[in-house]
Short mmCIF file of C-alpha atoms and ligand atoms in Angstrom, two decimals:
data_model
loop_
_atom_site.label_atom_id
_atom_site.label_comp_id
_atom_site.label_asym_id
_atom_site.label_seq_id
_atom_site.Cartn_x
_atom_site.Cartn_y
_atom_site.Cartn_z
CA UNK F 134 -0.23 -25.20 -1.07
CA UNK F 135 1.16 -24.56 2.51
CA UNK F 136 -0.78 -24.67 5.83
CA UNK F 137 -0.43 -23.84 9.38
CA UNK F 138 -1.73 -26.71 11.56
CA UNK F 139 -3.66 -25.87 14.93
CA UNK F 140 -4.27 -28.46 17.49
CA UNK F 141 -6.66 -28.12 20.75
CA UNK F 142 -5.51 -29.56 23.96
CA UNK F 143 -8.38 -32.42 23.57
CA UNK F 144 -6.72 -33.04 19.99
CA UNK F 145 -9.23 -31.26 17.50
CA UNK F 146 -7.63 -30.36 14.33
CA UNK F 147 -7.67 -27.10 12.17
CA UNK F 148 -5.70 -26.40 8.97
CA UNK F 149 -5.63 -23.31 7.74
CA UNK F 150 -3.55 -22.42 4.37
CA UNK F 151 -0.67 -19.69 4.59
CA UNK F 152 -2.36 -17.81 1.99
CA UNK F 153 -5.65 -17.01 3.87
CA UNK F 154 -3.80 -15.99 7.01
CA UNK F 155 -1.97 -13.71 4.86
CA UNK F 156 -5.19 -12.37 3.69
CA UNK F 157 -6.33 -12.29 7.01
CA UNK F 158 -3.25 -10.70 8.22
CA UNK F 159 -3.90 -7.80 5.50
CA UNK F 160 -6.60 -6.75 7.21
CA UNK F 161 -4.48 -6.16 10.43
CA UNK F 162 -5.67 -2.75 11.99
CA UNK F 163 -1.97 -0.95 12.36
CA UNK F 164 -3.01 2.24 11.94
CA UNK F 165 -4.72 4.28 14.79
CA UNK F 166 -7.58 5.40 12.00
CA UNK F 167 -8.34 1.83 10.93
CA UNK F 168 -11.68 0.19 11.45
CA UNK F 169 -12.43 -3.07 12.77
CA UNK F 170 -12.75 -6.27 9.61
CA UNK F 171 -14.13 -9.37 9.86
CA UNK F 172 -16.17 -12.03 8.04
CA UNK F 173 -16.82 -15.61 8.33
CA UNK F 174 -14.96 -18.84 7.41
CA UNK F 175 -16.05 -20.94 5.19
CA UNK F 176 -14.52 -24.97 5.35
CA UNK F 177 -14.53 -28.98 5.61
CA UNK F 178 -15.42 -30.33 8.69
CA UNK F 179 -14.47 -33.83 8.45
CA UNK F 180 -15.79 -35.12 12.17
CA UNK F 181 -14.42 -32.85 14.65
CA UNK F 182 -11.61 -31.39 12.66
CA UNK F 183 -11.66 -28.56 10.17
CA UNK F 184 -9.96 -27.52 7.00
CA UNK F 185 -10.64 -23.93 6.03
CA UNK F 186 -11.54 -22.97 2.28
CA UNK F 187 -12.05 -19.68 2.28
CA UNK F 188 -12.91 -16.21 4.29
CA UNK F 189 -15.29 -13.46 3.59
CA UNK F 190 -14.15 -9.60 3.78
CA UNK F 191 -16.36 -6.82 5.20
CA UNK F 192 -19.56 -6.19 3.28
CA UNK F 193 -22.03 -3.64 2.77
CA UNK F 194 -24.16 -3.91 5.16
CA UNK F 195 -21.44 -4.53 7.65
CA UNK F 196 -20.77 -2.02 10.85
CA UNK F 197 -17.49 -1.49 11.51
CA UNK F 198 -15.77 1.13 14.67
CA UNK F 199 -12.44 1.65 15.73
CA UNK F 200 -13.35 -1.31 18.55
CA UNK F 201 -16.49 -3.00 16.86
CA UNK F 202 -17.48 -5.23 14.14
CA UNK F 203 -20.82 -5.93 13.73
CA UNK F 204 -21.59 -8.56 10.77
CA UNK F 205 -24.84 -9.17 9.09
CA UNK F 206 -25.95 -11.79 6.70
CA UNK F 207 -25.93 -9.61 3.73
CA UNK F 208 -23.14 -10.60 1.06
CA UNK F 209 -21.70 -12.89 3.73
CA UNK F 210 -24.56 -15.92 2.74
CA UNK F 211 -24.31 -14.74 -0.67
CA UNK F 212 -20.54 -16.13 -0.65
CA UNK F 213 -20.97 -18.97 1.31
CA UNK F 214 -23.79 -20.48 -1.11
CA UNK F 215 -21.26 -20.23 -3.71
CA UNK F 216 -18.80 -21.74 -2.35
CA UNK F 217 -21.48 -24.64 -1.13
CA UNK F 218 -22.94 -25.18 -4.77
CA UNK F 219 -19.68 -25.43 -5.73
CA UNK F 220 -18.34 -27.84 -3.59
CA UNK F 221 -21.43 -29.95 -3.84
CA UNK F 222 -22.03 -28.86 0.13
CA UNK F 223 -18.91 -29.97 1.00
CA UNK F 224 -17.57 -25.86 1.89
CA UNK F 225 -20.02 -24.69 4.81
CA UNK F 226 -20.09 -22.28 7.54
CA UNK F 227 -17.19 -22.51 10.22
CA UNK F 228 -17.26 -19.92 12.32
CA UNK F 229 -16.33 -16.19 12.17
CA UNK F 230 -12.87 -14.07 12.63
CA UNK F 231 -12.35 -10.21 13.38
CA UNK F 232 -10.01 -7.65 13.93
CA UNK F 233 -8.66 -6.12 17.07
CA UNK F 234 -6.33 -3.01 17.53
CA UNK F 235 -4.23 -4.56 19.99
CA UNK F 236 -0.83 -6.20 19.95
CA UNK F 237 -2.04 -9.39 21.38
CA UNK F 238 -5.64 -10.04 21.15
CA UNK F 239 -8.02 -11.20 23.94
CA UNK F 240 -12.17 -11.85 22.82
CA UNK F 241 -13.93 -9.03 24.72
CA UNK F 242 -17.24 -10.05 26.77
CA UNK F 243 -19.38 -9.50 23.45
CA UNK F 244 -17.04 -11.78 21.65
CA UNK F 245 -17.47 -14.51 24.00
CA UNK F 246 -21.19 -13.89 24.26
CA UNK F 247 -22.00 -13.57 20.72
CA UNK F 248 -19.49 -17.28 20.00
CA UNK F 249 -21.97 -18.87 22.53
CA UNK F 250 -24.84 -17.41 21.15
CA UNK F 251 -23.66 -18.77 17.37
CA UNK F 252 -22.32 -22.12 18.46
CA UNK F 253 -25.94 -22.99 20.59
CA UNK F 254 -27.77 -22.00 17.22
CA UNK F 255 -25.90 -23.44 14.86
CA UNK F 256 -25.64 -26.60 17.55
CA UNK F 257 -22.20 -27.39 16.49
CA UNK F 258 -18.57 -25.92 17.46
CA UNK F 259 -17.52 -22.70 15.59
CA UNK F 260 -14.11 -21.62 14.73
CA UNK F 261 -13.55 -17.88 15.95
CA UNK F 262 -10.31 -16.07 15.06
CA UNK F 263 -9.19 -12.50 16.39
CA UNK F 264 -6.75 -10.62 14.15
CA UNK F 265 -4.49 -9.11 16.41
CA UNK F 266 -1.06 -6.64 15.55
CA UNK F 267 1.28 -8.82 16.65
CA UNK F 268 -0.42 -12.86 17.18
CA UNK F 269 -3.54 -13.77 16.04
CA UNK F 270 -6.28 -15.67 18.52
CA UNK F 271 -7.72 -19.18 17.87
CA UNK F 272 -10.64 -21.23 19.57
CA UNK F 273 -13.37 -23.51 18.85
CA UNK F 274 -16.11 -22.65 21.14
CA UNK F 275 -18.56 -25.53 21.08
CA UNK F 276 -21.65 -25.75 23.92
CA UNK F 277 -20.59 -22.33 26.11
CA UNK F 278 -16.87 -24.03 26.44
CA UNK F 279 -13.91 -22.75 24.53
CA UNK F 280 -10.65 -24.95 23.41
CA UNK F 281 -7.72 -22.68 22.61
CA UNK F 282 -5.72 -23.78 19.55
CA UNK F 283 -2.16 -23.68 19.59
CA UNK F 284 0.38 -23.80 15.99
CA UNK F 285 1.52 -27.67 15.76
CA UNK F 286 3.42 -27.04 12.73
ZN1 ZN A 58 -13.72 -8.63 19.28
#
């Protein structure tokens, strides 16, 4: 399998494989009519670094805009408890990742609010991802502070 490894300034690690940024990139809102996606991302943590396993789609329940996502727990846990079981609870919850239509995405104030928000409850840093046309946006937000990630290889 083939990865894309991300690197914070203070040296955190994320590896992500090719094929679930493909998937993610499928979801890419090129068309003027298409709604915002997103889901959460499901991985190792193995101390401060990551390894991502997986990535939910839209569900149900879901709301999706032109310029809003807006995900709830329904089908989203569902998948995640799989993959947990499964692992032995080894696979948890990472963080979360959405589309934007815009050629090089920027979180918008309720991005950044909401990745607080989720970080203080879950009391450990998140991985958040924005989908954009052209690059794709990477940070782990962990106690109100965010550490951009940058492609190492
Ligand atoms: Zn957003």
């Amino acid at each position: 399998m083939q990865y894309k490894t991300m690197m914070t300034e203070g040296g955190t690690l994320v590896i992500l494989p090719t094929t679930l940024i493909n998937e993610l990139e499928k979801q890419k809102q090129l068309n003027p009519r298409d709604m915002e996606s997103g889901g959460i991302i499901i991985g190792k943590r193995r101390s401060s670094n990551m390894e991502v396993v997986a990535i939910t789609t839209p569900q149900l329940k879901d709301k999706r805009s032109r310029c809003r996502f807006d995900r709830k727990e329904f089908g989203h846990a569902t998948i995640l408890g799989q993959y947990w079981n499964q692992s032995n609870g080894e696979d948890n919850y990472l963080g979360e990742w959405h589309t934007h239509p815009e050629d090089f995405p920027t979180p918008s104030p309720t991005d950044l609010s909401t990745w607080k928000a989720m970080s203080s409850e879950h009391g450990i840093p998140l991985l958040a991802v924005i989908i954009g046309r052209v690059k794709n946006y990477y940070t782990i937000v962990s106690r109100s502070q965010f550490y951009r990630l940058k492609e190492i290889a």
